[in-house]
mmCIF file of C-alpha atoms in Angstrom:
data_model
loop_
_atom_site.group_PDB
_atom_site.id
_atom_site.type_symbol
_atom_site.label_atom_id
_atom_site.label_comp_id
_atom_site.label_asym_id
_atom_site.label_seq_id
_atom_site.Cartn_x
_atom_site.Cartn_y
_atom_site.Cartn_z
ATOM 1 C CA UNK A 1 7.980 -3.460 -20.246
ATOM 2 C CA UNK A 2 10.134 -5.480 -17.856
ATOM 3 C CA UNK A 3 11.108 -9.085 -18.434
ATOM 4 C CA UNK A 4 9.780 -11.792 -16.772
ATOM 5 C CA UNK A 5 12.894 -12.832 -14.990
ATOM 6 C CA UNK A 6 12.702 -8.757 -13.970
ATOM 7 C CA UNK A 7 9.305 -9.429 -12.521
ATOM 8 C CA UNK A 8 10.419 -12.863 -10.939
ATOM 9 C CA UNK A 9 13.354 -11.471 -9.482
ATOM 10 C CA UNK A 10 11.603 -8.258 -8.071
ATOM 11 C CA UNK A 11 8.688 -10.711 -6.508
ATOM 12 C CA UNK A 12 11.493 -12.885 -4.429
ATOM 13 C CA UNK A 13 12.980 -9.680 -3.613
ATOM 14 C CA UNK A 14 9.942 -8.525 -2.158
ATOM 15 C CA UNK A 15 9.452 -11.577 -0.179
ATOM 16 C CA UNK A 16 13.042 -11.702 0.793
ATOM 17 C CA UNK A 17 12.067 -8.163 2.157
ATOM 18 C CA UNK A 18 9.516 -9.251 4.193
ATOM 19 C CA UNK A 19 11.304 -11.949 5.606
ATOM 20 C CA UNK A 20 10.345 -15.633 3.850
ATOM 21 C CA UNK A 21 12.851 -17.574 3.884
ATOM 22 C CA UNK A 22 11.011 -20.272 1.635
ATOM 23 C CA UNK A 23 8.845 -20.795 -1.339
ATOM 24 C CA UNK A 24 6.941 -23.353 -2.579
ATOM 25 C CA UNK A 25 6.842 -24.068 -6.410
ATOM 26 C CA UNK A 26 5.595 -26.040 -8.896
ATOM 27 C CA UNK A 27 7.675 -28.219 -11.368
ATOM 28 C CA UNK A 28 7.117 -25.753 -14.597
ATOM 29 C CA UNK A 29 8.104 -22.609 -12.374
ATOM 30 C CA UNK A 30 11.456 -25.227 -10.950
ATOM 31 C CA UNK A 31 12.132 -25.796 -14.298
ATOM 32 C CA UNK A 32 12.494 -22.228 -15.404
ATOM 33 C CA UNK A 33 14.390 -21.130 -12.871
ATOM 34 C CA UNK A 34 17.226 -24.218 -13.435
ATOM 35 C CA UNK A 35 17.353 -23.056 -16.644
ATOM 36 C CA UNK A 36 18.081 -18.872 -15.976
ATOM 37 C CA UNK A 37 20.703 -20.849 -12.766
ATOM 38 C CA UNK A 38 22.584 -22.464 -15.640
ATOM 39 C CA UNK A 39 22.524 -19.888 -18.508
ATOM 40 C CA UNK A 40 23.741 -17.920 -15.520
ATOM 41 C CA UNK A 41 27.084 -20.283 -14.773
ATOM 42 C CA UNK A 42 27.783 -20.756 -18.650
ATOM 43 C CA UNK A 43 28.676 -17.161 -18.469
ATOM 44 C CA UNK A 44 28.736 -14.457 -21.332
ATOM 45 C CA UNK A 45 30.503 -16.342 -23.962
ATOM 46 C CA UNK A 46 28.276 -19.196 -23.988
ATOM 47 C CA UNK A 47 25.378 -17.398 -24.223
ATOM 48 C CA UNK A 48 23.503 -17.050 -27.643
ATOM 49 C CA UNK A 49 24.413 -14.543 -30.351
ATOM 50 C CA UNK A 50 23.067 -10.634 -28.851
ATOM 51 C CA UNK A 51 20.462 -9.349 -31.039
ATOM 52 C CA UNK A 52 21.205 -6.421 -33.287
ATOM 53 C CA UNK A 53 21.991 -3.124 -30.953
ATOM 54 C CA UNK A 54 18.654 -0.894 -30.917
ATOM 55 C CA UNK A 55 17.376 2.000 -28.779
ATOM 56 C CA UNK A 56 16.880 1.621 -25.428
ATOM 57 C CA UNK A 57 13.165 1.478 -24.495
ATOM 58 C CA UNK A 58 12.160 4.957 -22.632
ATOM 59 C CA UNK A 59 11.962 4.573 -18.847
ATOM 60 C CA UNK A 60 8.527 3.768 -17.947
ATOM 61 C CA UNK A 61 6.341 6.359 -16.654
ATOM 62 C CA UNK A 62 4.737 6.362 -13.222
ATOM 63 C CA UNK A 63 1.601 6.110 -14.598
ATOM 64 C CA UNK A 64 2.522 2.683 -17.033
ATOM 65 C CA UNK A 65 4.279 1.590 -13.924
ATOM 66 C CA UNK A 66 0.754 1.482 -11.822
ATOM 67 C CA UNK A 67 -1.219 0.457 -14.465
ATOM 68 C CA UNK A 68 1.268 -2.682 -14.917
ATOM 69 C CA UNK A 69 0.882 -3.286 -10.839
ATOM 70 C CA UNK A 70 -3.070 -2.468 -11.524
ATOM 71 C CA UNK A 71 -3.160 -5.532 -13.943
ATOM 72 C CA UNK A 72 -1.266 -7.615 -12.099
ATOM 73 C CA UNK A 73 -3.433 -6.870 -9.106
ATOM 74 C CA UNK A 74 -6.348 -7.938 -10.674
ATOM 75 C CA UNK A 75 -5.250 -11.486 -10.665
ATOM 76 C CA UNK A 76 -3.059 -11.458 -7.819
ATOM 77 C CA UNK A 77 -2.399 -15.227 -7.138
ATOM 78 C CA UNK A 78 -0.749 -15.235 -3.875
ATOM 79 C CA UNK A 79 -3.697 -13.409 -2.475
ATOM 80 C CA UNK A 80 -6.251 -16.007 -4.885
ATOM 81 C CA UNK A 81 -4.944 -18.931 -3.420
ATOM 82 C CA UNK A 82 -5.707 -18.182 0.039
ATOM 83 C CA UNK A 83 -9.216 -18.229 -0.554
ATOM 84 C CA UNK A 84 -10.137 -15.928 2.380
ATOM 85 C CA UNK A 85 -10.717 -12.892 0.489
ATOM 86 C CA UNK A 86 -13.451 -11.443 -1.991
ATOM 87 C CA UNK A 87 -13.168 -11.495 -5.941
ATOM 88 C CA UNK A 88 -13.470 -7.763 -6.327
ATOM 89 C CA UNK A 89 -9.914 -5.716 -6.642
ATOM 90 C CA UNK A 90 -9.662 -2.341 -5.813
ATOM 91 C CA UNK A 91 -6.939 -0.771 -6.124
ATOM 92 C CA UNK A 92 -5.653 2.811 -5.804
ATOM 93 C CA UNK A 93 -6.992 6.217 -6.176
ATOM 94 C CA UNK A 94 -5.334 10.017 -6.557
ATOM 95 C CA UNK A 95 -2.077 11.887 -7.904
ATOM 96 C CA UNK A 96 0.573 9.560 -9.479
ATOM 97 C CA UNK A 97 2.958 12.119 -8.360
ATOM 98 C CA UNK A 98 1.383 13.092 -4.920
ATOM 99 C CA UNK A 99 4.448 14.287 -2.549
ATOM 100 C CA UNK A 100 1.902 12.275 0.086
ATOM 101 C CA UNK A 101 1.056 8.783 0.051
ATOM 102 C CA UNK A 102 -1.884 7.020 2.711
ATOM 103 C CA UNK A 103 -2.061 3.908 2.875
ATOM 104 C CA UNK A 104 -4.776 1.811 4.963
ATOM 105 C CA UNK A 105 -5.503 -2.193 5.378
ATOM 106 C CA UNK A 106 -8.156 -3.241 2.902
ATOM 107 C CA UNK A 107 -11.358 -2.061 1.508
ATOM 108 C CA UNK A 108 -14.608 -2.778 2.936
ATOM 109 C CA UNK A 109 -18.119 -2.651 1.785
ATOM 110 C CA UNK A 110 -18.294 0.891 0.299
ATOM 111 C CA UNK A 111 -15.162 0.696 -1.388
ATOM 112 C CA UNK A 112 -15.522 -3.183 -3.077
ATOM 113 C CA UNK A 113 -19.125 -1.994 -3.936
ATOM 114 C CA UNK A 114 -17.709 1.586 -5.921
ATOM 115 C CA UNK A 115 -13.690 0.007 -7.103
ATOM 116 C CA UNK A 116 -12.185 2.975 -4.782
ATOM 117 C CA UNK A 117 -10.282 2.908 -1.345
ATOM 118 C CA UNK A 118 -11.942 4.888 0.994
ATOM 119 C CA UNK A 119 -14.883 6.573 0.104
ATOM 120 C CA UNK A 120 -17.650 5.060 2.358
ATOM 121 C CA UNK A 121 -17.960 7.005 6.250
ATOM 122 C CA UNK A 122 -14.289 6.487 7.123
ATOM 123 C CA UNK A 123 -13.195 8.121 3.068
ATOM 124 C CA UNK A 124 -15.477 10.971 3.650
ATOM 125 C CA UNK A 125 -13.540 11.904 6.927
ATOM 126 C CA UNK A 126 -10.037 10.864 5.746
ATOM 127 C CA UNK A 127 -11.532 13.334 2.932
ATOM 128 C CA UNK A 128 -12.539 16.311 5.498
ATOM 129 C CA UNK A 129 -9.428 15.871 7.436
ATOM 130 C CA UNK A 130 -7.469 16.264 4.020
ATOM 131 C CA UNK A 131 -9.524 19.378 3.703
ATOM 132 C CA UNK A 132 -8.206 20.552 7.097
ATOM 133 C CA UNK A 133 -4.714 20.377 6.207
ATOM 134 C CA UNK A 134 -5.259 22.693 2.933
ATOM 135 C CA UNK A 135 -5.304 19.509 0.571
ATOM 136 C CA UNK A 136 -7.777 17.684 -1.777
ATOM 137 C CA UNK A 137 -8.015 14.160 -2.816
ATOM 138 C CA UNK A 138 -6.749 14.519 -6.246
ATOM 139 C CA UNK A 139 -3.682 15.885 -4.264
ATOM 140 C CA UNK A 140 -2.633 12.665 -2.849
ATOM 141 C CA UNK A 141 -2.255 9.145 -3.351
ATOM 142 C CA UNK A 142 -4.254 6.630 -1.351
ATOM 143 C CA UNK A 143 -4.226 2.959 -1.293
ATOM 144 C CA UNK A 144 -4.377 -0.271 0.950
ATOM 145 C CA UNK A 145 -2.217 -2.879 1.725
ATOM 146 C CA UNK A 146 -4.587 -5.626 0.623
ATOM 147 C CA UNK A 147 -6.353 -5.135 -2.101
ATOM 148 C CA UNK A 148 -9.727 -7.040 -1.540
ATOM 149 C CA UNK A 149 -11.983 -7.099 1.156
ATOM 150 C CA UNK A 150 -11.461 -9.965 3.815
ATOM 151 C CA UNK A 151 -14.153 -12.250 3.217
ATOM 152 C CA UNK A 152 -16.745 -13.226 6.288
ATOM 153 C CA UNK A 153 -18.675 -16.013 4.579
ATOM 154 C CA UNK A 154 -21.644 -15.921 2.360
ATOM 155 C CA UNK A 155 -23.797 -13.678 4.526
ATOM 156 C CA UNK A 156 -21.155 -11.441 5.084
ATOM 157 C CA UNK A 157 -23.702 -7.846 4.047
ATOM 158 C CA UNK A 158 -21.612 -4.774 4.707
ATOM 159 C CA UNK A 159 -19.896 -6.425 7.407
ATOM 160 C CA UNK A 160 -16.523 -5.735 7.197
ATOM 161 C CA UNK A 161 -13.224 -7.282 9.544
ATOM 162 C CA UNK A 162 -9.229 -6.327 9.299
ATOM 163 C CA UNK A 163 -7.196 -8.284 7.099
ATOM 164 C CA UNK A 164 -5.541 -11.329 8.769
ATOM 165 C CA UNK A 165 -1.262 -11.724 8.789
ATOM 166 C CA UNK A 166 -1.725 -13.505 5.652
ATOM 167 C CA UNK A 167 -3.496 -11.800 3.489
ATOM 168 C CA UNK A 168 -1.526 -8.782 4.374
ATOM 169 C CA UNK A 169 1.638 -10.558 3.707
ATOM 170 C CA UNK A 170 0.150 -12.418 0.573
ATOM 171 C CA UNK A 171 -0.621 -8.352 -1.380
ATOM 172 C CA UNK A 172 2.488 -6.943 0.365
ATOM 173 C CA UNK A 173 4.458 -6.808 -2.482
ATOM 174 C CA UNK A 174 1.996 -4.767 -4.691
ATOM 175 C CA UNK A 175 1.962 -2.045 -1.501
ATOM 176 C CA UNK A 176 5.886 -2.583 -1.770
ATOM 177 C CA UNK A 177 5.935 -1.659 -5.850
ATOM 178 C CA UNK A 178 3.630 0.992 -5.313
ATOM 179 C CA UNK A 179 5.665 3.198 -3.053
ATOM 180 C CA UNK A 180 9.133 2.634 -5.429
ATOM 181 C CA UNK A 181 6.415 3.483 -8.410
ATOM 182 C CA UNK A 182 4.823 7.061 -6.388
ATOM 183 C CA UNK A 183 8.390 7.861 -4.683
ATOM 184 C CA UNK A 184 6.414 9.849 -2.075
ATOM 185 C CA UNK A 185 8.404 12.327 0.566
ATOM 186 C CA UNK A 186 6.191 10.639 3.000
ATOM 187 C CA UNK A 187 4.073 7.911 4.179
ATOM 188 C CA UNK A 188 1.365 7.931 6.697
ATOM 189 C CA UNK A 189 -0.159 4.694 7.837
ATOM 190 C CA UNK A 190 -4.136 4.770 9.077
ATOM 191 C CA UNK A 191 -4.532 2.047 11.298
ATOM 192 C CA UNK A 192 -2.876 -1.053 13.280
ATOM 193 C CA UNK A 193 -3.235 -3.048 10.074
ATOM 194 C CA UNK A 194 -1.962 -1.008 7.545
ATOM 195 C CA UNK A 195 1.073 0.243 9.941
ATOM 196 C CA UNK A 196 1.549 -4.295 10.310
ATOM 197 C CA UNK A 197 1.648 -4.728 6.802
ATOM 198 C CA UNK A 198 3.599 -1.900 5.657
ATOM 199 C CA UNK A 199 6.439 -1.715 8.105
ATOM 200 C CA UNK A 200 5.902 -5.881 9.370
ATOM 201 C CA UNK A 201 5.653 -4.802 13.114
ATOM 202 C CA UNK A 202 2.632 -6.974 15.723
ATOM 203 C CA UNK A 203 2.854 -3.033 17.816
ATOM 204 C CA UNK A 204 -0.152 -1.101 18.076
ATOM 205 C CA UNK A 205 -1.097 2.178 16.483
ATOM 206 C CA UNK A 206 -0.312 3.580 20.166
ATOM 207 C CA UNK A 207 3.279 2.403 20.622
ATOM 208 C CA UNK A 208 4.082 3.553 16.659
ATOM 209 C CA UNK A 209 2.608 6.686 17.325
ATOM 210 C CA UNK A 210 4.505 10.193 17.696
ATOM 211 C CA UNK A 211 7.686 9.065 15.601
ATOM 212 C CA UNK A 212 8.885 8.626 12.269
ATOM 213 C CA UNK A 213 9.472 5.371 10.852
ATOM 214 C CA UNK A 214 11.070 4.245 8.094
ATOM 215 C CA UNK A 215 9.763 1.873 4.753
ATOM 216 C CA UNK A 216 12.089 1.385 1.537
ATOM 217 C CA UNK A 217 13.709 4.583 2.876
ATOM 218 C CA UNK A 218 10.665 6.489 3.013
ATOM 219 C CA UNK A 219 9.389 8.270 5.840
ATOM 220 C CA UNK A 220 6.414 6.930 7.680
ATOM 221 C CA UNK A 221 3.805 8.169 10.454
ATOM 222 C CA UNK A 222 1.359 5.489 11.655
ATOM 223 C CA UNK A 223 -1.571 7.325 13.325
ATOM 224 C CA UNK A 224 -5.582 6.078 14.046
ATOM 225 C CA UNK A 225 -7.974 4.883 10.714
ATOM 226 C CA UNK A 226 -10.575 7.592 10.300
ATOM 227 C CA UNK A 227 -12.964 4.395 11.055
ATOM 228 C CA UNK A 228 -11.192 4.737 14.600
ATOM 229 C CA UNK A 229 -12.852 8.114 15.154
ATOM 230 C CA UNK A 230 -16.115 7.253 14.350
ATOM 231 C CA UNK A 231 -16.277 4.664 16.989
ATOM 232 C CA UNK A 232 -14.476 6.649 19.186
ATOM 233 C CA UNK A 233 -15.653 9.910 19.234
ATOM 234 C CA UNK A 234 -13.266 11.367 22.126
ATOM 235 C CA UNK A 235 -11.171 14.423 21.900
ATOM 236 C CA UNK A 236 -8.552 13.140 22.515
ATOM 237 C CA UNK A 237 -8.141 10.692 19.851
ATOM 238 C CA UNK A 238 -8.966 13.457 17.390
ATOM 239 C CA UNK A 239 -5.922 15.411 19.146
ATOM 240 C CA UNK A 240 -3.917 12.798 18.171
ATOM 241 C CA UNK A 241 -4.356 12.237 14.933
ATOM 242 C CA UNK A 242 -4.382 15.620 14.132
ATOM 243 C CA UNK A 243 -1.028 16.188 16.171
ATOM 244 C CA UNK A 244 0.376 13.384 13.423
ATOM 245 C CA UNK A 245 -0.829 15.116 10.634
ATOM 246 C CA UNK A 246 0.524 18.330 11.573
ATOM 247 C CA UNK A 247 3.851 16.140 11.842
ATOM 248 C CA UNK A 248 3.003 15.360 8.213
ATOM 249 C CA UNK A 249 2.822 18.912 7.148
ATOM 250 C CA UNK A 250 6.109 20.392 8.819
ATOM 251 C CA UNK A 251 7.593 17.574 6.935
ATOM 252 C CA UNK A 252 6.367 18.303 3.787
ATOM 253 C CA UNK A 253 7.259 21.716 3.865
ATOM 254 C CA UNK A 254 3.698 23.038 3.879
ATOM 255 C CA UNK A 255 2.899 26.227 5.751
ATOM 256 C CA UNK A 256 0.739 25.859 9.241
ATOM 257 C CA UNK A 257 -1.734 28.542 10.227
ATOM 258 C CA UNK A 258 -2.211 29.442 13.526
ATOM 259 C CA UNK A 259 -6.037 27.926 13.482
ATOM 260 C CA UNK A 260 -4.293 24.717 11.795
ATOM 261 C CA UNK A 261 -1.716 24.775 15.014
ATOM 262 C CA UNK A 262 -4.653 25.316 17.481
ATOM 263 C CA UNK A 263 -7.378 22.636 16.277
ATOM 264 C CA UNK A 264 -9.047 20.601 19.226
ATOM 265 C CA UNK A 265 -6.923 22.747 21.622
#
């Protein structure tokens, strides 16, 4: 179980990542870290007696590693104190040790209402395009960058908008501990929002398109939200998309039949 100086350090690091440059804390949270600054200058020899050797404690398992980020998401203050999104946390759904990891912007009506990303109209394509590409869900993981739905007031119904810069930013770092957790071969990004909040670009899903990018040394492919195609039902859009995911496939290693190669041609 790591330390909490482990988990303090790996939070700044994260923000460091994402490019704040300054934090705001409290006099308790000041306090502690004076303390690990001086311990840190006394040095080795004026540090208290080291405990009695034991054995190391195993490596923790992908699976204790997302529970631990599944607990911690749950109460999630940086995302709690903005006050602009809903109580409900969902988090992440599929194969701990998928080769392929999706990742979209937040969950909306469907998913807050059943505790799963993607499963209302836009998850049941995502699920049939999956399908296409000779995979299941179980075979992948799939996630969001924020982790509740953005909030739209007390009448909000099923209602749903993108998350704003800020909440993206604020449930960044759970995104960010998720990918080191899965260690996927490859990312895709569905949608402008997630593609923002996962690589911290303001470009559109049009001009990331068609190239590979790059997060914590991981490949990534942005291409449309399934939620895209059901608004916009042209064939060309479907093209697209299914031009990315045949990207996906080659670089997976997975073989690509000749109907797979000729879809929407």
């Amino acid at each position: 179980m790591p330390t909490l100086k482990q988990l303090a350090v790996e939070s700044l690091t994260h923000l460091v990542e994402g490019g704040q440059e300054r934090l705001a804390v409290d006099d308790d949270a000041r306090g502690i870290l004076r303390e690990w600054m001086l311990a840190a200058r006394r040095g080795p020899q004026a540090a208290a007696p080291a405990p009695v050797a034991s054995p190391a404690a195993p490596e923790m398992s992908v699976e204790e590693k997302l529970e631990l980020l599944r607990s911690k998401a749950a109460d999630w203050k940086p995302a709690r104190r903005l006050g602009t999104l809903r109580e409900t946390m969902v988090f992440a759904v599929g194969n701990p040790h998928a080769r392929l990891m999706l990742v979209g912007e937040a969950p909306g009506y469907e998913e807050e209402r059943q505790g799963e990303p993607f499963v209302g109209p836009a998850g049941q394509l995502l699920t049939k395009i999956l399908g296409a590409m000779g995979l299941k869900r179980d075979d992948v993981y799939i996630s969001n960058v924020c982790k509740f739905r953005p909030s739209m007031g007390e009448n909000q119904g099923t209602a749903n908008r993108p998350p704003s810069p800020e909440e993206l930013a604020a449930c960044s770092p759970l995104i960010m501990a998720e990918i080191r957790a899965i260690q996927p071969v490859c990312i895709v990004c569905l949608g402008g929002s997630s593609a923002k909040g996962l690589l911290g670009t303001q470009q559109g899903v049009n001009a990331l398109r068609g190239q590979w990018l790059e997060c914590q040394g991981v490949p990534v492919r942005v291409t449309y939200h399934p939620s895209y195609l059901l608004r916009n039902e042209a064939l060309s859009a479907r093209r697209a998309l299914w031009e990315d995911m045949l990207c996906v496939m080659q670089k997976l290693g997975m073989p690509i039949s000749e109907k797979q190669q000729n879809y929407f041609r």
